[in-house]
Coordinates of C-alpha atoms and ligand atoms in Angstrom, one line a residue:
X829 CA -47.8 16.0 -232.9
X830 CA -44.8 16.8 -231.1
X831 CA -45.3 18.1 -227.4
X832 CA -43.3 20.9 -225.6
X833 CA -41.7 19.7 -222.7
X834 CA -43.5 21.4 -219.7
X835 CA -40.0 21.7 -217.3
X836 CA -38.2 23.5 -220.8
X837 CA -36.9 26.6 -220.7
X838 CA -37.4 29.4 -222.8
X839 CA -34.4 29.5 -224.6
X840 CA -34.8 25.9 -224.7
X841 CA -38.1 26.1 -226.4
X842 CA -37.1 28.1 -228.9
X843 CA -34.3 26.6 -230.0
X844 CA -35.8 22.9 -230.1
X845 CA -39.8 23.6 -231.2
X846 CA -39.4 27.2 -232.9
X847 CA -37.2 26.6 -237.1
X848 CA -36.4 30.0 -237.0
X849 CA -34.4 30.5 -233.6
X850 CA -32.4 27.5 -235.0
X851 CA -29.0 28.3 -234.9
X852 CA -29.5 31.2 -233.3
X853 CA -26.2 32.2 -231.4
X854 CA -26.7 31.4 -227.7
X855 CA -26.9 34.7 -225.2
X856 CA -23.8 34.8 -223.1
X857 CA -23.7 36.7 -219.7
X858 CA -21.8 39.7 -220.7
X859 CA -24.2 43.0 -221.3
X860 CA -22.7 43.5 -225.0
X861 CA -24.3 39.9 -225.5
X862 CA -27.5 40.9 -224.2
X863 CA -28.5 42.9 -227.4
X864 CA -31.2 42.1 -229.2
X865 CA -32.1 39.7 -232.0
X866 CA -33.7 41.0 -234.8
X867 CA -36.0 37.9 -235.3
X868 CA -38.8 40.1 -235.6
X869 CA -37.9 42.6 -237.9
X870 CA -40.1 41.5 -240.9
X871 CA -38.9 42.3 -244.7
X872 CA -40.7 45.2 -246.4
X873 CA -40.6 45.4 -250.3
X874 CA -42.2 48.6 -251.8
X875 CA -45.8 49.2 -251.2
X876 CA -45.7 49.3 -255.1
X877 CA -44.8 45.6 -255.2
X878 CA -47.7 44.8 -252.8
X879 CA -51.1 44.2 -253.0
X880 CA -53.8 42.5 -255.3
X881 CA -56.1 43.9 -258.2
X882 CA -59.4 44.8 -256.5
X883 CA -58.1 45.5 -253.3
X884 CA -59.7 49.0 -251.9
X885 CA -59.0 50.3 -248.2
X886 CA -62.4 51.9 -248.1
X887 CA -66.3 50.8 -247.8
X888 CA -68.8 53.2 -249.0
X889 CA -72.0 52.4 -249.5
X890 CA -73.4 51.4 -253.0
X891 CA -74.0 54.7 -255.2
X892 CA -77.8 55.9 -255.6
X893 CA -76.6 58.8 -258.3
X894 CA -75.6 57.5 -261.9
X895 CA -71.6 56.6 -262.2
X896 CA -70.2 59.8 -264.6
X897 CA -66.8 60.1 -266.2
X898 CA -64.7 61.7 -263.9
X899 CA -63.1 64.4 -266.8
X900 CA -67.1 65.1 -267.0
X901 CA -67.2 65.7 -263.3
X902 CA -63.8 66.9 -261.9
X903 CA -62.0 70.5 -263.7
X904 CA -59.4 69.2 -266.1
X905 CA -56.3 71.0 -264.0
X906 CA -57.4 68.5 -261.0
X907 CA -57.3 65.4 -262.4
X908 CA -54.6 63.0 -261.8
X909 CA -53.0 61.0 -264.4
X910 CA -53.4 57.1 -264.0
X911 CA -50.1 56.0 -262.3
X912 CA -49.2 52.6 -264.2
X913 CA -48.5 49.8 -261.8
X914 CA -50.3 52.0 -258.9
X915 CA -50.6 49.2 -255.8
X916 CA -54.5 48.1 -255.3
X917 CA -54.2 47.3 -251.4
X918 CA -56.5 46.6 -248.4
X919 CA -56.7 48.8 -245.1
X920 CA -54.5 46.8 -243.7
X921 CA -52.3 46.4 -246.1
X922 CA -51.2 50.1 -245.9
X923 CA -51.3 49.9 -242.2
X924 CA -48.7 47.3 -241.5
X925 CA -46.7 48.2 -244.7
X926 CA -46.0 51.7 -242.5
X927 CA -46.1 50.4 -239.2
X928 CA -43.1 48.2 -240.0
X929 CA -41.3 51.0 -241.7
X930 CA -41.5 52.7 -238.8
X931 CA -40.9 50.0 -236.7
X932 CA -37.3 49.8 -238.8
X933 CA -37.2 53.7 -238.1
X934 CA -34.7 54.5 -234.6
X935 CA -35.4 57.5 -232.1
X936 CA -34.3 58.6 -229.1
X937 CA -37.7 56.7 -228.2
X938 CA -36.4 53.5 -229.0
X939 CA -32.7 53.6 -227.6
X940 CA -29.6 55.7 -226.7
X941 CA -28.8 58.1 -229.9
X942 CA -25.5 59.5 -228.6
X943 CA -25.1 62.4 -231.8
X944 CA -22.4 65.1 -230.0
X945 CA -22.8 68.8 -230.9
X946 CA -26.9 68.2 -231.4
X947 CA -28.3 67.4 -228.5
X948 CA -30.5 64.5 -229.4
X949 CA -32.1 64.3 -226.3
X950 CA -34.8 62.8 -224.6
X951 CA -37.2 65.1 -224.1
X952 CA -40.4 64.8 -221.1
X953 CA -43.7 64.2 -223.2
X954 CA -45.7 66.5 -220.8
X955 CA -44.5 69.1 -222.7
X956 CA -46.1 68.0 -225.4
X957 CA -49.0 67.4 -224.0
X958 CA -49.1 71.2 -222.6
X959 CA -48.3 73.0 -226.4
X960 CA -51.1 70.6 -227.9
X961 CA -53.4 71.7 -225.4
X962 CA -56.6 73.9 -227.6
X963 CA -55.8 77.3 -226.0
X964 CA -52.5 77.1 -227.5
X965 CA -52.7 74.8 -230.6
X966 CA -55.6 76.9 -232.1
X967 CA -54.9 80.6 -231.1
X968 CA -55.1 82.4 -234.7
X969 CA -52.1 84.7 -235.6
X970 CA -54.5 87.4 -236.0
X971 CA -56.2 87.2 -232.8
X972 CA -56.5 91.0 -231.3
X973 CA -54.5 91.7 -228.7
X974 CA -56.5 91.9 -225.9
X975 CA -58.1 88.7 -226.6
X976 CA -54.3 86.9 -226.8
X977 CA -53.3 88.3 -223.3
X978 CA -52.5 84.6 -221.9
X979 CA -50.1 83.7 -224.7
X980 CA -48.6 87.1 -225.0
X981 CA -48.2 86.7 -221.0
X982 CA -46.5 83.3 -221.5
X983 CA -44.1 84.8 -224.5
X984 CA -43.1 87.7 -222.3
X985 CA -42.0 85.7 -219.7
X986 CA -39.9 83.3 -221.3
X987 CA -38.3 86.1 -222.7
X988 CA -37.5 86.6 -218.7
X989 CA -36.3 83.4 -218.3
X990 CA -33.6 83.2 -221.4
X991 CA -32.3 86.6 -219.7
X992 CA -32.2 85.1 -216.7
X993 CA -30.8 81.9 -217.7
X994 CA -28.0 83.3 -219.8
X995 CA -27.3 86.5 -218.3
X996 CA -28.4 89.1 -220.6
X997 CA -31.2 92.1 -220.2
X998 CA -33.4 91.5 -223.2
X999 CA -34.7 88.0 -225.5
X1000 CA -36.2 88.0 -229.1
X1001 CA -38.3 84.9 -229.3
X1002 CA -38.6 85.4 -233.5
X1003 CA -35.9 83.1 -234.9
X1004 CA -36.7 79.7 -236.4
X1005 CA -33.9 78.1 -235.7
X1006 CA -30.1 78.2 -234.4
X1007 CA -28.5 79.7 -237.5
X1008 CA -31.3 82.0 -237.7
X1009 CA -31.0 83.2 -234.6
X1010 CA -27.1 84.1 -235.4
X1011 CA -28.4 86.0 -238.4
X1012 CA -30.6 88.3 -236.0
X1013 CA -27.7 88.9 -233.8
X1014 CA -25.0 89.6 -236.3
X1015 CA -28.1 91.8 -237.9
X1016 CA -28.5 93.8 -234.6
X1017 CA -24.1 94.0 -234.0
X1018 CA -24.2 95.6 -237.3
X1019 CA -27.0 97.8 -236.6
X1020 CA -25.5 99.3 -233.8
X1021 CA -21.9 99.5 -235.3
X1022 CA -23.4 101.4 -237.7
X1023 CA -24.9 103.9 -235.4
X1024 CA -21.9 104.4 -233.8
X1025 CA -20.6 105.7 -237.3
X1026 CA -18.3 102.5 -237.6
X1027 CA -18.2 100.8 -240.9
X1028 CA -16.2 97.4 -239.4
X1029 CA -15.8 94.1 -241.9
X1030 CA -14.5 91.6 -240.6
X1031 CA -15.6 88.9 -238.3
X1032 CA -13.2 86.4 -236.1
X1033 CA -14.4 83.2 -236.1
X1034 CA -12.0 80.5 -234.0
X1035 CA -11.7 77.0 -235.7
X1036 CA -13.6 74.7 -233.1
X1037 CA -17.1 77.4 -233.6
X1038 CA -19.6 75.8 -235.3
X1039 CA -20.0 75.7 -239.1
X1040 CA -23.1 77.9 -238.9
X1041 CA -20.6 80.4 -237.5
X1042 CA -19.0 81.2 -241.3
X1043 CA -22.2 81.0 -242.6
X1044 CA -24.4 83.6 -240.7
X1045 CA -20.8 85.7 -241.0
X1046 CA -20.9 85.7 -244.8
X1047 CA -24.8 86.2 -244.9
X1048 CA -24.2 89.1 -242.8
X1049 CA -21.4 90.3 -245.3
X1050 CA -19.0 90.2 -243.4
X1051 CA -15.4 88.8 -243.9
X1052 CA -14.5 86.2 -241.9
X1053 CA -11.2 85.6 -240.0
X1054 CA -10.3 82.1 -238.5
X1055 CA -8.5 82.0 -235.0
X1056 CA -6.6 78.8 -234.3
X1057 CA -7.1 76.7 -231.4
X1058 CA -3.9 75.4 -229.4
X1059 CA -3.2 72.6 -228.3
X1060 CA -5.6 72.3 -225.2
X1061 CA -8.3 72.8 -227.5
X1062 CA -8.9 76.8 -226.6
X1063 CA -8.9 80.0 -228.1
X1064 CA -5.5 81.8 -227.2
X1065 CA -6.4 85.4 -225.7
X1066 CA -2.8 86.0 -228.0
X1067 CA -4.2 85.0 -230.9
X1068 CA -7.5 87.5 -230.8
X1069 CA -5.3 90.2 -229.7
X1070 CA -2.9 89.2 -232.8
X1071 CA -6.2 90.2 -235.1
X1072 CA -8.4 92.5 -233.5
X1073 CA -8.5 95.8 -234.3
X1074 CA -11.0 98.6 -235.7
X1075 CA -11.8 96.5 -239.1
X1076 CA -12.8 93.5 -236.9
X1077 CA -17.4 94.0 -236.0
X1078 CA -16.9 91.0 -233.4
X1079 CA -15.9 87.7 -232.3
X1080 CA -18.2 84.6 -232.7
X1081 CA -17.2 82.1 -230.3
X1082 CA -19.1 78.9 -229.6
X1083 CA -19.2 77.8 -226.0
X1084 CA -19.0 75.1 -225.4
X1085 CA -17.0 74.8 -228.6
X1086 CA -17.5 72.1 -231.2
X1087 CA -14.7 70.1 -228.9
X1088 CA -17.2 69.7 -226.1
X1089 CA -14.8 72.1 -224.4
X1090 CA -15.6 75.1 -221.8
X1091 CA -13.5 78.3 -223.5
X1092 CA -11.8 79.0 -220.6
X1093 CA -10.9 82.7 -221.6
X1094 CA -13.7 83.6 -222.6
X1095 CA -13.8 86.7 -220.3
X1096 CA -10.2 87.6 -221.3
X1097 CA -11.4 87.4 -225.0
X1098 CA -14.1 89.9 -224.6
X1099 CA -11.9 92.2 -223.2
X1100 CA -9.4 92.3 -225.5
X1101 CA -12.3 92.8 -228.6
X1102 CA -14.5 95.3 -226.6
X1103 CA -11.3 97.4 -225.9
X1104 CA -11.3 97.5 -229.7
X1105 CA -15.0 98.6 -229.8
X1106 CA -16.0 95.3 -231.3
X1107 CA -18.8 92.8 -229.5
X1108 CA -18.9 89.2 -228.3
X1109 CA -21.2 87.1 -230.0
X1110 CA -21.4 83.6 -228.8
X1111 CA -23.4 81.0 -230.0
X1112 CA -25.3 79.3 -226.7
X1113 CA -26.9 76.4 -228.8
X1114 CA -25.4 73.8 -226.7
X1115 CA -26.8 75.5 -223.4
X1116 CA -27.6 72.2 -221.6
X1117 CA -24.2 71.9 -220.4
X1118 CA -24.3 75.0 -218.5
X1119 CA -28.4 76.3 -217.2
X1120 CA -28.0 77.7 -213.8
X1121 CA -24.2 76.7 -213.5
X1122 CA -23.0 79.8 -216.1
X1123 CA -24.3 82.7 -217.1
X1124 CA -22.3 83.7 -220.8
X1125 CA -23.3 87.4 -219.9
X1126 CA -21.0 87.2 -217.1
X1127 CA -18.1 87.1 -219.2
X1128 CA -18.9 89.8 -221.4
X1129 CA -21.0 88.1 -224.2
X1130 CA -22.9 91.0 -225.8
X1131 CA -25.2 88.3 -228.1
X1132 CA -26.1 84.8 -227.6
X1133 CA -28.8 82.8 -229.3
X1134 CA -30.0 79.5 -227.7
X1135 CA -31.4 76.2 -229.9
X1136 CA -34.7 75.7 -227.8
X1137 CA -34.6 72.8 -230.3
X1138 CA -31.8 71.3 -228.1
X1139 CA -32.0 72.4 -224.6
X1140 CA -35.3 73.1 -223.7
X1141 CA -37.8 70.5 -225.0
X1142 CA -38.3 70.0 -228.1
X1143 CA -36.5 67.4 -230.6
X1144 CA -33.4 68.9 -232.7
X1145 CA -33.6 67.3 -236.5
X1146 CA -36.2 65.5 -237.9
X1147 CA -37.8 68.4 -239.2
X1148 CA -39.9 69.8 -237.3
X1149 CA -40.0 73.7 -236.1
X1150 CA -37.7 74.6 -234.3
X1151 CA -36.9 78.4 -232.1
X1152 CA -33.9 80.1 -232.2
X1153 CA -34.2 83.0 -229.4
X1154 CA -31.8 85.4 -229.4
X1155 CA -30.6 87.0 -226.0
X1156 CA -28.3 90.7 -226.5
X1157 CA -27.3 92.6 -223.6
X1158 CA -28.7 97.1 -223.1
X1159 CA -27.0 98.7 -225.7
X1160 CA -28.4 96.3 -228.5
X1161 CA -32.0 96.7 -227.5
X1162 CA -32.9 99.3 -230.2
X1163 CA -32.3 97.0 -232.9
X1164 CA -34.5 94.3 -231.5
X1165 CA -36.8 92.4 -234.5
X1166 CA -40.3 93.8 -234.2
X1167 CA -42.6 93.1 -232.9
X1168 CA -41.1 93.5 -229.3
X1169 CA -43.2 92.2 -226.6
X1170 CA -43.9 95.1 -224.1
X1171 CA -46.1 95.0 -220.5
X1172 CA -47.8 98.0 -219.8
X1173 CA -49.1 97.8 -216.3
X1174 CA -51.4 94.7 -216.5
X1175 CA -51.3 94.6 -220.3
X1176 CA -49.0 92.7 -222.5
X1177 CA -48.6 94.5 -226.2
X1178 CA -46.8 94.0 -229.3
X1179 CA -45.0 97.1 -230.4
X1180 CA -43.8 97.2 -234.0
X1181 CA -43.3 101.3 -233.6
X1182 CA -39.2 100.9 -233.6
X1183 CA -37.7 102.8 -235.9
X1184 CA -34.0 101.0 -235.3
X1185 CA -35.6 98.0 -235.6
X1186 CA -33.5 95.5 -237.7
X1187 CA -37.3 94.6 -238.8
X1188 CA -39.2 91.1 -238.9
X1189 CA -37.2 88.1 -238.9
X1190 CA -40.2 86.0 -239.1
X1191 CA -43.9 86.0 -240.2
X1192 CA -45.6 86.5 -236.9
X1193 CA -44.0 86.0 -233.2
X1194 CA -42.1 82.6 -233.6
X1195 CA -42.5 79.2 -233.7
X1196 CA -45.3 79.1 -231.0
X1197 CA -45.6 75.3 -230.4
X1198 CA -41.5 74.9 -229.3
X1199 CA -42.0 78.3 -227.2
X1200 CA -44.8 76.6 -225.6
X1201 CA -43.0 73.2 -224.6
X1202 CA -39.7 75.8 -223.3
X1203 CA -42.1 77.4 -221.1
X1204 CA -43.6 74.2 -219.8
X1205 CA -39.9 72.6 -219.6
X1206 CA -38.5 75.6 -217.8
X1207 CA -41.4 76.0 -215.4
X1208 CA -41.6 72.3 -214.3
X1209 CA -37.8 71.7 -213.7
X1210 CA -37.5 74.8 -211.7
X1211 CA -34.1 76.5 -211.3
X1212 CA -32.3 73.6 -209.3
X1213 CA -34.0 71.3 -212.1
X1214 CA -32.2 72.8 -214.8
X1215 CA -29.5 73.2 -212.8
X1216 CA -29.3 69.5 -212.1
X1217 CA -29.9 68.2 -215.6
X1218 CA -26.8 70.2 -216.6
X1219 CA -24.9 68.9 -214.1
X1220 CA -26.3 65.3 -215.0
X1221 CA -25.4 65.9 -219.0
X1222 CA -21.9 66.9 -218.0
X1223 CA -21.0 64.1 -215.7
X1224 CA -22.8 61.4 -217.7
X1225 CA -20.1 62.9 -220.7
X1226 CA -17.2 62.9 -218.2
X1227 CA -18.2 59.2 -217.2
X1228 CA -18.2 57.6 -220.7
X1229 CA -15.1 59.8 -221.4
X1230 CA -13.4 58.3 -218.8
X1231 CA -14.2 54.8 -219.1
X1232 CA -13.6 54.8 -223.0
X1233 CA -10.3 56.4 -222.4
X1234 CA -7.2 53.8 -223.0
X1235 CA -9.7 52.0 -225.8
X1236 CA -10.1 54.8 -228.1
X1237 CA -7.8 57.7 -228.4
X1238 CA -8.6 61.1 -226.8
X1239 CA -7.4 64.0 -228.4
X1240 CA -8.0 66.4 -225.8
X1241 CA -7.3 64.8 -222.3
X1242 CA -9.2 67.1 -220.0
X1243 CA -12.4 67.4 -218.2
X1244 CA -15.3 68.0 -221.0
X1245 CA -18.5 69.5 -221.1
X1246 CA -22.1 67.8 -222.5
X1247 CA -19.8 65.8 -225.1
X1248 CA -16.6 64.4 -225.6
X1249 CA -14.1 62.9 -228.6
X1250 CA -12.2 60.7 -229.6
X1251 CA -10.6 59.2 -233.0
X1252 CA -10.1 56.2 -234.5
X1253 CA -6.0 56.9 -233.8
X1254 CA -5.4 53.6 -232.1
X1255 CA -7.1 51.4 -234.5
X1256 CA -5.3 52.9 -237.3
X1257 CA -3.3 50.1 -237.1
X1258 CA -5.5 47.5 -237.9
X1259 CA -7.0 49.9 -240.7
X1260 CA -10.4 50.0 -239.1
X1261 CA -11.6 53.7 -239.5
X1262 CA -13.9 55.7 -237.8
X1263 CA -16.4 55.0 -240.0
X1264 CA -16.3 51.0 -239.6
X1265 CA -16.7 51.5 -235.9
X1266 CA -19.8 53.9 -236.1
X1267 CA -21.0 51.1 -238.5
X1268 CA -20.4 48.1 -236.0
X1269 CA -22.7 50.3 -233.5
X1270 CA -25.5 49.3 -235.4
X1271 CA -25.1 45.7 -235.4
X1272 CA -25.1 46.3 -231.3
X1273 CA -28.3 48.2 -232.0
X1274 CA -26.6 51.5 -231.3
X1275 CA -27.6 54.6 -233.2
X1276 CA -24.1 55.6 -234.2
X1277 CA -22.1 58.9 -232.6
X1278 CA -21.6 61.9 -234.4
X1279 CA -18.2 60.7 -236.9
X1280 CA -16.0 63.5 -238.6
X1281 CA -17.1 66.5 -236.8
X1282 CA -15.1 68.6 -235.1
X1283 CA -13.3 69.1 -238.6
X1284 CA -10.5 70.2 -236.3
X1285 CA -9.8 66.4 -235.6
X1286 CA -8.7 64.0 -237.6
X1287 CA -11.3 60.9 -237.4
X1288 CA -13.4 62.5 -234.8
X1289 CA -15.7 60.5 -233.1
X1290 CA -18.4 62.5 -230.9
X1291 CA -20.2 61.5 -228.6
X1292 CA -23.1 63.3 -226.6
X1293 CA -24.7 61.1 -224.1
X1294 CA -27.1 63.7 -222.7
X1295 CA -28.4 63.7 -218.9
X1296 CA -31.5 61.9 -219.4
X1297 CA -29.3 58.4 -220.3
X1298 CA -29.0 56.4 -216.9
X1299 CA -25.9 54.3 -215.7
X1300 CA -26.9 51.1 -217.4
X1301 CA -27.7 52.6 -221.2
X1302 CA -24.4 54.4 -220.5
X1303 CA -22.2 51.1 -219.6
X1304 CA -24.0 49.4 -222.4
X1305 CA -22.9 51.8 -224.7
X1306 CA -19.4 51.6 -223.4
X1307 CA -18.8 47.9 -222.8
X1308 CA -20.4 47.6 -226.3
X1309 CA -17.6 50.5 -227.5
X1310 CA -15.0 48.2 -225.5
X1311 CA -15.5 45.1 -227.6
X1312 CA -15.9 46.9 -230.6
X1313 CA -12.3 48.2 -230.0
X1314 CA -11.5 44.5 -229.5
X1315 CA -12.9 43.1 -232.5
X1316 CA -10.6 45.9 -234.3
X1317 CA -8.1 43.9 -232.8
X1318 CA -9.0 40.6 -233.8
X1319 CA -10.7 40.5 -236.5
X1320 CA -11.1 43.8 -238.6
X1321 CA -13.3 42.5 -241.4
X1322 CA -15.7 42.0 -239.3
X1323 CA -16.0 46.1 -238.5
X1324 CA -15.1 46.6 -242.2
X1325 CA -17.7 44.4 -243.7
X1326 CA -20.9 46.0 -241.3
X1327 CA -23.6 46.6 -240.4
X1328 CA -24.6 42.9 -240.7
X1329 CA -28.4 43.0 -239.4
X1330 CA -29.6 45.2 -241.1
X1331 CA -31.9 45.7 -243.9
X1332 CA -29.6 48.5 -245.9
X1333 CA -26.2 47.5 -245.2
X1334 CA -23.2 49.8 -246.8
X1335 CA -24.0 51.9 -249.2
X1336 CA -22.1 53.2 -251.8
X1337 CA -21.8 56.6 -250.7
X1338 CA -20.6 58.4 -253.6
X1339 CA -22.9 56.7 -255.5
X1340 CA -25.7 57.8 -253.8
X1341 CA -24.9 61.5 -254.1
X1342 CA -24.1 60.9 -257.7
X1343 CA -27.0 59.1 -258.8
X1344 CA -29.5 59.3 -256.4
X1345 CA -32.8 57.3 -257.2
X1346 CA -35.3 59.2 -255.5
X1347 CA -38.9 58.0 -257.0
X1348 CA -40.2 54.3 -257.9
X1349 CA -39.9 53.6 -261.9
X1350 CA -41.8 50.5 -263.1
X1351 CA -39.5 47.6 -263.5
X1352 CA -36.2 48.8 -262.0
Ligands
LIG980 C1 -23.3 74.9 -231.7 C2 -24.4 75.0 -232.7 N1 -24.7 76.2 -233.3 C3 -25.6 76.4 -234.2 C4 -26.4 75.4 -234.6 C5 -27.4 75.6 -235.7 O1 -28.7 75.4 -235.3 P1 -29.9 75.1 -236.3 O2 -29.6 73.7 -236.8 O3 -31.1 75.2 -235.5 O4 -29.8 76.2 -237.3 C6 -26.2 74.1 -234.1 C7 -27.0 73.0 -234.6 O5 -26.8 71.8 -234.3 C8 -25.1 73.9 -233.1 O6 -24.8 72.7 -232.6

């Protein structure tokens, strides 16, 4: 038997001793060369292709009844049909089949996942821990009141905080989500125009606010009028003016717009539509750019809703709830969605007795778990926490922006907020698009950046590096972004021809929304 060499290195070792790290490239010095191999990354096939007849994943012990037919035993509407080829597999089997699915699965637990305009950040796991503690995790719906004091308590004042945080006098806590939230607030703008008497139609909506924007206008009926951007990326007070007038309900404006920009006018903006009688809604989604630095209030925003889903704690996409609150300013509050959380000396209550109420957005009070991790997240940062992780998202966006600049074109040259972007302008050239460098990212073992979005730039690359990234993720991301845009240069095919290491490389996009396979057929 051969013997290892006691004085070898590791790379040595496994080079000489180990078949598979043969010919493995060797690691040179630079941090782009650093990334990982994916030695370990063990093929998967089906779980249907796997396992053995007699296999079970159980023990029970031996009957002591007499073995019956099961259409004897079990109502007929219950039974399941027998599945043909249905995998026989051991415990163990099943538990490393999804353990390495998983383990092929990326999350902003395993790495950087830079997506701009949705806040994929890392989020603290306390936070967790405090919404899955029993007291909250159990409470009942139902409960009576005076036995839910402590969560009605916590409710109310998070409803404090989003005021205070954004400016505004009074926070509904119903809406599920971002878009949901918009819904409520264009619900309660046209409640209160229609008090006043006015019958207004149209909406403006400027072409860097977020898709969701149209929607919730349309949902709410009404008609919806784009505003061009200029050239720095803003909404031109001239341009408002140019369309508002007594038809026009209000202006949705996201800020920090779909550019990663700060609207600038904002406050001129809502003067020129409020001397018109119409309101400000703006969509506050994207609020970790700007807790404790900017309050949208200030500037004359009359709604805002906020993605706790985003900002404060709890995981945007991947399914789970998520809490759209939606902050108004005095003059809306009649219109609130009941039930409207009220404290009556020591006593927190629900009052659904409103009869300007837009009405229930929601079964119950919310999602209760994300309000739960918001509370915990606001109240363990503290003011100069929030404060500082805004500052941090911005500056670690203005870093990567900076040091990316010259490599990939920057449509908008200018100080950005929690994101920035860039096209694929300057590797045009060599006919690499967009696309093949979000693909290369993944051979670096980079989730890929947000690609075509803002639809207001042509080949838009977006990325969102969020605060919690430190200086080293960040300059691996860039230097790795660096030699992709050098490899463009080189040799193009490469970019064009990956992701290499993975186990789905490209697909055929179109036919995958065509003909989409969606469930396991014997034999194919
Ligand atoms: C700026 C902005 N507004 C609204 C939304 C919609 O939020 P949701 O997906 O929770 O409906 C998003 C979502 O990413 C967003 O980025």
């Amino acid at each position: 038997m051969d013997v290892i060499p006691a004085q070898a290195g590791i790379q040595d070792i496994r080079k000489e001793w180990i078949p598979a790290f043969a010919g493995m490239t060797k690691y040179k010095d630079s941090i782009v060369d650093k990334k990982r191999d994916t030695g370990l990354i063990q093929d998967e096939p089906l779980i249907f292709e796997q396992g053995g007849k007699g296999r079970k994943g159980y023990s029970l012990p031996r009957w002591d009844i007499e073995e019956g037919e099961a259409s004897n035993l079990i109502p007929f509407n219950l039974l399941r049909e027998e599945l043909e080829g249905f995998p026989q597999l051991s415990e163990v089997d099943v538990v490393r089949h999804f353990t390495r699915l998983s383990q092929w699965n990326y999350g902003v637990d395993s790495g950087f996942y830079p997506l701009g305009s949705c806040t994929m950040k890392y989020n603290p796991k306390v936070n967790e821990e405090v919404a899955r503690m029993s007291g909250f995790a159990h409470i009942h719906p139902y409960q009576p009141e005076d036995l839910s004091q402590g969560i009605l308590k916590l409710m109310f004042e998070l409803e404090g905080f989003l005021a205070e945080i954004t400016g505004m006098d009074h926070v509904s806590l119903q809406p599920a989500a971002g878009a949901h939230g918009e819904l409520a607030g264009m619900m309660m703008i046209r409640a209160c125009l229609q008090a006043r008497g006015e019958g207004r139609r149209k909406v403006l909506v400027p072409d860097t606010a977020h898709g969701t924007n149209c929607s919730t206008s349309s949902i709410a009926s009404y008609q919806m009028v784009e505003i061009k951007s200029n050239e720095k990326g803003m909404i031109p007070p001239e341009n408002v003016a140019a369309e508002m007038n007594e038809e026009v309900a209000a202006i949705m404006v996201t800020n920090p717009n779909t550019l990663g920009l700060f609207e600038e006018d904002l406050r001129e903006i809502a003067e020129i539509v409020h001397r018109k009688g119409g309101l400000i809604y703006c969509d506050g989604a994207n609020l970790n750019a700007l807790m404790g630095i900017v309050k949208l209030g200030d500037l004359g925003v009359d709604v805002v809703h906020i993605n706790l889903h985003k900002t404060f704690s709890t995981p945007h996409g991947g399914g789970g709830p998520g809490s759209g609150p939606v902050a108004i300013k005095k003059e809306l509050a009649p219109y609130l969605p009941i039930p409207v959380i009220e404290k009556v000396g020591e006593t927190y209550k629900l009052n659904e007795d409103r009869p300007l109420s837009i009405g229930k957005m929601r079964a119950f009070y919310g999602n209760f778990g994300v309000l739960v991790k918001a509370y915990s997240y606001i109240l363990s940062m503290g003011a100069e926490g929030l404060r500082k992780a805004s500052e941090m998202a911005v500056l670690n966006a203005n870093y990567l922006m900076k040091r990316l600049k010259g490599h990939f074109y920057l449509p908008y040259d200018r100080p950005c907020m929690h994101e920035c972007v860039f096209t694929d302008r300057f590797q045009e050239r060599y006919h690499v698009s967009t696309l093949d460098i979000a693909k290369r990212l993944i051979d670096y073992g980079f989730h890929p950046p947000t690609i075509y979005f803002p639809l207001v730039v042509k080949g838009a690359l977006m990325i969102e590096p969020t605060e919690t990234e430190s200086k080293e993720s960040l300059d691996r991301f860039i230097e790795t972004m660096m030699e992709i845009a050098k490899e463009a240069e080189e040799n193009p095919d490469l970019l064009r021809q990956s992701p290499q290491k993975v186990k789905v490389k490209r697909l055929d996009e179109v036919l995958a929304a065509r003909k989409p396979k969606l469930k396991w057929t014997k034999g194919e």
